[in-house]
Amino acid sequence: MADQLIRATAAEGGIRAVSVITTALTEEARQRHQLSYVATAALGRTMAAGLLFASSMKRPGSRVNIRIEGDGPLGGVTVDAGLDGTVRGYVTHPEVELPPTAIGKLDVGGAVGRTGYVYVIRDVGFGYPYSSTVELVSGEIGDDLTHYLATSEQTPSALMVGVFTDAQGVSAAGGLLIQIMPKAAQDEALVELLESRLSTLAGFTSLLQAGKTIPAIFDELLGDMGLVILPEVQMVRFHCGCSHERVLNALKLFGQAELEEMIQDDRGAEATCEFCSTVYQASEGELAELLSKL
């Protein structure tokens, strides 16, 4: 099933639902960054969440940046996602691997750490970006970002994100976000019914592996609550906007002395994009041209 994002509403607009499949783009990130199993799960969950968060934005060019900094060996997890369906991200220590938990799950919480912070920046395309910080609650990504939504945005939300990966790579990844608007939140029976149904779901990736489509998942949860699935199916993908030209512009920041040292000692420069691991080479001639413009 292709990577895609689908939106829906229920309860006459009182419930907002959005779901995303990110299997291929998570596999691309795994290959680009040479991620371990647990690093793949951590980054994949955060990328799915980033796309779900960005899906509610209105202005073209809007983006969400999520950074999770815990005290675990994985270091930070950083993701940048856009309303246009593009996402990119990286982890500080992609090689870190941990033994499975007692129930055989990838120990994402242990890798990320239980103590730390979640930083979310929403760039709506004009003015100053909105930023917010909350403490980690588990390091499992989904719990932490659900806590962010409830604490910072004060919207009752259920967020489910997951990644299934094995020796062959990523076979299922994605997420589901259900948000209850103030009008529907007043209907206690509706809220209890929705919470009960969500509690019975084993996990998002297990639904994908069982052959469930996003519309089928929506129907199972909200089919008798006035479900309306919006017609647009948005394709999502891993994409980084880095380029050779941008790298050269960034090298200008080093200043004259350091550029001269690169020319004399290294006969050029090499830079690696953190978000996509693309390696760029700047020749001696290109560095000399930068010097001439300073």
Coordinates of N, CA, C and O in Angstrom, one line a residue, residues 49-138:
A49 N 4.1 10.9 13.3 CA 3.5 12.0 14.1 C 3.6 13.3 13.5 O 2.7 14.2 13.5
G50 N 4.8 13.6 12.9 CA 5.0 14.9 12.3 C 4.1 15.2 11.2 O 3.5 16.3 11.1
L51 N 3.8 14.2 10.3 CA 2.9 14.3 9.2 C 1.5 14.5 9.7 O 0.7 15.3 9.2
L52 N 1.1 13.8 10.8 CA -0.2 13.9 11.4 C -0.4 15.3 12.0 O -1.5 15.9 11.8
F53 N 0.6 15.8 12.7 CA 0.5 17.2 13.2 C 0.4 18.2 12.1 O -0.4 19.2 12.2
A54 N 1.2 18.1 11.1 CA 1.2 19.1 10.0 C -0.1 19.1 9.2 O -0.5 20.1 8.6
S55 N -0.8 18.0 9.2 CA -2.0 17.8 8.4 C -3.2 18.8 8.8 O -4.1 19.1 8.0
S56 N -3.1 19.3 10.0 CA -4.2 20.2 10.5 C -3.9 21.7 10.1 O -4.7 22.6 10.4
M57 N -2.7 22.0 9.6 CA -2.3 23.3 9.3 C -3.0 23.8 8.0 O -3.4 23.0 7.2
K58 N -3.1 25.1 7.8 CA -3.9 25.6 6.7 C -3.1 26.3 5.6 O -3.5 26.1 4.4
R59 N -2.1 27.0 5.9 CA -1.4 27.8 4.9 C -0.4 27.0 4.2 O 0.4 26.3 4.8
P60 N -0.3 27.1 2.9 CA 0.7 26.4 2.1 C 2.1 26.8 2.6 O 2.4 28.0 2.9
G61 N 3.0 25.8 2.7 CA 4.3 26.1 3.2 C 4.5 25.9 4.7 O 5.6 26.0 5.2
S62 N 3.4 25.6 5.4 CA 3.4 25.4 6.8 C 4.2 24.1 7.2 O 4.1 23.1 6.4
R63 N 4.9 24.1 8.3 CA 5.7 23.0 8.7 C 5.7 22.8 10.2 O 5.5 23.8 10.9
V64 N 6.0 21.6 10.6 CA 6.1 21.3 12.0 C 7.5 20.6 12.2 O 7.9 19.8 11.5
N65 N 8.2 21.1 13.3 CA 9.4 20.5 13.7 C 9.3 19.9 15.0 O 8.8 20.6 16.0
I66 N 9.6 18.6 15.2 CA 9.5 17.9 16.4 C 10.9 17.5 16.8 O 11.6 16.8 16.0
R67 N 11.3 17.8 18.0 CA 12.6 17.4 18.5 C 12.4 16.7 19.9 O 11.8 17.3 20.8
I68 N 12.9 15.5 20.0 CA 12.7 14.8 21.3 C 14.1 14.5 21.8 O 15.0 13.9 21.2
E69 N 14.4 15.1 23.0 CA 15.7 15.0 23.6 C 15.5 14.2 25.0 O 15.0 14.7 25.9
G70 N 16.0 13.0 25.0 CA 16.0 12.2 26.2 C 17.3 11.8 26.8 O 18.4 12.1 26.1
D71 N 17.4 11.2 27.9 CA 18.6 10.8 28.5 C 19.1 9.4 28.1 O 20.0 8.8 28.8
G72 N 18.5 8.8 27.1 CA 18.8 7.5 26.6 C 20.0 7.5 25.7 O 20.4 8.6 25.2
P73 N 20.5 6.4 25.3 CA 21.7 6.3 24.4 C 21.5 6.7 23.0 O 22.4 7.0 22.3
L74 N 20.2 6.8 22.6 CA 19.9 7.2 21.2 C 20.2 8.7 21.0 O 20.4 9.1 19.8
G75 N 20.2 9.5 22.0 CA 20.3 10.9 21.9 C 19.0 11.5 21.4 O 17.9 11.1 21.8
G76 N 19.1 12.5 20.5 CA 17.9 13.2 20.1 C 17.3 12.6 18.9 O 18.0 11.9 18.1
V77 N 16.0 12.9 18.7 CA 15.3 12.5 17.5 C 14.7 13.8 16.9 O 14.0 14.5 17.6
T78 N 15.0 14.1 15.7 CA 14.6 15.4 15.1 C 13.8 15.1 13.8 O 14.3 14.3 12.9
V79 N 12.6 15.7 13.6 CA 11.8 15.5 12.4 C 11.3 16.8 12.0 O 10.9 17.7 12.8
D80 N 11.2 17.0 10.7 CA 10.6 18.2 10.0 C 9.6 17.7 9.0 O 9.9 16.9 8.1
A81 N 8.3 18.1 9.2 CA 7.3 17.6 8.3 C 6.4 18.8 7.8 O 6.3 19.8 8.5
G82 N 5.9 18.7 6.6 CA 5.2 19.8 6.0 C 3.7 19.4 5.7 O 3.4 18.3 5.5
L83 N 2.9 20.5 5.6 CA 1.5 20.3 5.1 C 1.5 19.7 3.7 O 0.5 19.0 3.3
D84 N 2.6 19.9 2.9 CA 2.7 19.3 1.6 C 2.9 17.8 1.5 O 3.0 17.2 0.4
G85 N 3.0 17.2 2.7 CA 3.2 15.7 2.7 C 4.7 15.3 2.7 O 5.0 14.1 2.6
T86 N 5.6 16.2 2.8 CA 7.0 15.8 2.8 C 7.5 15.8 4.3 O 7.0 16.5 5.2
V87 N 8.5 14.9 4.5 CA 9.0 14.7 5.9 C 10.5 14.3 5.8 O 10.9 13.6 4.8
R88 N 11.2 14.6 6.8 CA 12.6 14.2 6.8 C 13.0 14.2 8.3 O 12.3 14.7 9.2
G89 N 14.1 13.5 8.7 CA 14.5 13.4 10.1 C 15.7 12.6 10.3 O 16.2 12.0 9.3
Y90 N 16.2 12.7 11.5 CA 17.4 11.9 11.8 C 17.5 11.7 13.3 O 16.7 12.3 14.1
V91 N 18.3 10.8 13.8 CA 18.6 10.5 15.2 C 20.1 10.8 15.4 O 20.9 10.6 14.5
T92 N 20.4 11.1 16.7 CA 21.8 11.5 16.9 C 22.8 10.3 16.8 O 23.9 10.4 16.3
H93 N 22.3 9.2 17.4 CA 23.2 8.0 17.3 C 22.4 6.8 16.7 O 21.8 6.0 17.4
P94 N 22.4 6.8 15.3 CA 21.6 5.8 14.6 C 22.0 4.4 14.8 O 21.3 3.5 14.5
E95 N 23.2 4.1 15.3 CA 23.7 2.7 15.4 C 23.3 2.1 16.7 O 23.5 0.9 16.9
V96 N 22.7 2.8 17.7 CA 22.4 2.3 19.0 C 21.4 1.2 18.9 O 20.3 1.3 18.2
E97 N 21.6 0.1 19.5 CA 20.6 -1.0 19.6 C 20.5 -1.5 21.0 O 21.5 -1.5 21.8
L98 N 19.3 -1.9 21.4 CA 19.0 -2.4 22.7 C 18.3 -3.7 22.6 O 17.6 -4.0 21.7
P99 N 18.4 -4.6 23.7 CA 17.6 -5.8 23.7 C 16.1 -5.5 23.7 O 15.7 -4.5 24.2
P100 N 15.3 -6.4 23.2 CA 13.9 -6.2 23.3 C 13.4 -6.2 24.8 O 14.1 -6.6 25.7
T101 N 12.2 -5.6 24.9 CA 11.6 -5.5 26.3 C 11.1 -6.9 26.7 O 11.2 -7.9 25.9
A102 N 10.6 -7.0 27.9 CA 10.2 -8.3 28.4 C 9.1 -8.9 27.6 O 8.9 -10.2 27.6
I103 N 8.3 -8.1 26.9 CA 7.2 -8.6 26.1 C 7.6 -8.7 24.6 O 6.7 -8.9 23.7
G104 N 8.9 -8.6 24.3 CA 9.4 -8.8 23.0 C 9.3 -7.6 22.1 O 9.4 -7.7 20.8
K105 N 9.0 -6.4 22.6 CA 8.9 -5.2 21.8 C 10.2 -4.5 21.7 O 11.1 -4.6 22.6
L106 N 10.4 -3.7 20.7 CA 11.6 -2.8 20.6 C 11.6 -1.8 21.7 O 10.5 -1.2 22.0
D107 N 12.7 -1.7 22.4 CA 12.7 -0.8 23.6 C 13.0 0.6 23.2 O 14.1 1.2 23.5
V108 N 12.0 1.3 22.6 CA 12.2 2.7 22.1 C 12.3 3.6 23.4 O 13.1 4.5 23.4
G109 N 11.5 3.3 24.4 CA 11.6 4.1 25.6 C 12.9 4.1 26.2 O 13.4 5.1 26.7
G110 N 13.5 2.9 26.3 CA 14.9 2.8 26.9 C 15.9 3.5 26.0 O 16.9 4.1 26.5
A111 N 15.7 3.5 24.7 CA 16.7 4.1 23.8 C 16.6 5.6 23.8 O 17.6 6.3 23.9
V112 N 15.4 6.1 23.9 CA 15.2 7.6 23.9 C 15.4 8.1 25.3 O 16.1 9.2 25.5
G113 N 15.0 7.3 26.3 CA 15.1 7.8 27.7 C 13.8 8.2 28.3 O 12.9 8.7 27.6
R114 N 13.6 8.1 29.6 CA 12.4 8.5 30.2 C 12.4 9.9 30.8 O 11.4 10.5 31.2
T115 N 13.6 10.5 30.8 CA 13.7 11.9 31.3 C 14.2 12.8 30.2 O 15.2 12.5 29.5
G116 N 13.5 13.9 30.0 CA 13.9 14.8 28.9 C 12.7 15.6 28.5 O 11.8 15.8 29.2
Y117 N 12.8 16.1 27.2 CA 11.8 17.1 26.8 C 11.4 16.8 25.3 O 12.2 16.3 24.5
V118 N 10.2 17.2 25.0 CA 9.7 17.3 23.7 C 9.5 18.7 23.3 O 8.9 19.5 24.0
Y119 N 10.2 19.1 22.1 CA 10.1 20.5 21.6 C 9.3 20.4 20.3 O 9.7 19.7 19.4
V120 N 8.3 21.2 20.2 CA 7.5 21.3 18.9 C 7.4 22.7 18.5 O 7.1 23.6 19.2
I121 N 7.8 22.9 17.2 CA 7.7 24.3 16.6 C 6.8 24.2 15.4 O 7.0 23.3 14.5
R122 N 5.8 25.0 15.4 CA 4.9 25.1 14.3 C 5.1 26.4 13.5 O 5.0 27.5 14.1
D123 N 5.5 26.3 12.3 CA 5.8 27.4 11.4 C 4.6 27.5 10.4 O 4.4 26.7 9.5
V124 N 3.7 28.5 10.7 CA 2.5 28.6 9.9 C 2.6 29.4 8.6 O 1.7 29.6 7.9
G125 N 3.9 29.7 8.3 CA 4.1 30.4 7.0 C 4.2 31.9 7.0 O 4.5 32.5 6.0
F126 N 3.9 32.5 8.2 CA 4.1 33.9 8.4 C 4.2 34.2 9.8 O 3.8 33.4 10.7
G127 N 4.8 35.4 10.1 CA 5.0 35.8 11.5 C 6.0 34.9 12.2 O 6.8 34.1 11.6
Y128 N 6.0 34.9 13.5 CA 6.9 34.1 14.3 C 6.4 32.6 14.5 O 5.2 32.5 14.8
P129 N 7.2 31.6 14.4 CA 6.7 30.3 14.6 C 6.3 30.1 16.1 O 6.8 30.8 17.0
Y130 N 5.3 29.2 16.3 CA 4.8 28.9 17.6 C 5.6 27.7 18.2 O 5.7 26.7 17.5
S131 N 6.2 27.9 19.3 CA 7.0 26.8 19.9 C 6.4 26.4 21.3 O 5.9 27.3 22.0
S132 N 6.6 25.2 21.7 CA 6.1 24.7 22.9 C 7.0 23.5 23.4 O 7.6 22.8 22.6
T133 N 7.2 23.4 24.7 CA 8.0 22.3 25.3 C 7.3 21.6 26.4 O 6.6 22.3 27.2
V134 N 7.3 20.3 26.4 CA 6.7 19.5 27.5 C 7.8 18.5 27.9 O 8.6 18.1 27.1
E135 N 7.6 17.9 29.1 CA 8.5 16.9 29.5 C 8.1 15.5 28.9 O 7.0 15.3 28.6
L136 N 9.1 14.7 28.8 CA 8.8 13.3 28.4 C 8.1 12.6 29.4 O 8.2 12.8 30.6
V137 N 7.2 11.6 29.0 CA 6.5 10.8 30.0 C 6.9 9.3 29.9 O 6.8 8.6 30.9
S138 N 7.4 8.9 28.8 CA 7.8 7.5 28.6 C 8.9 7.3 27.7 O 9.6 6.2 27.8

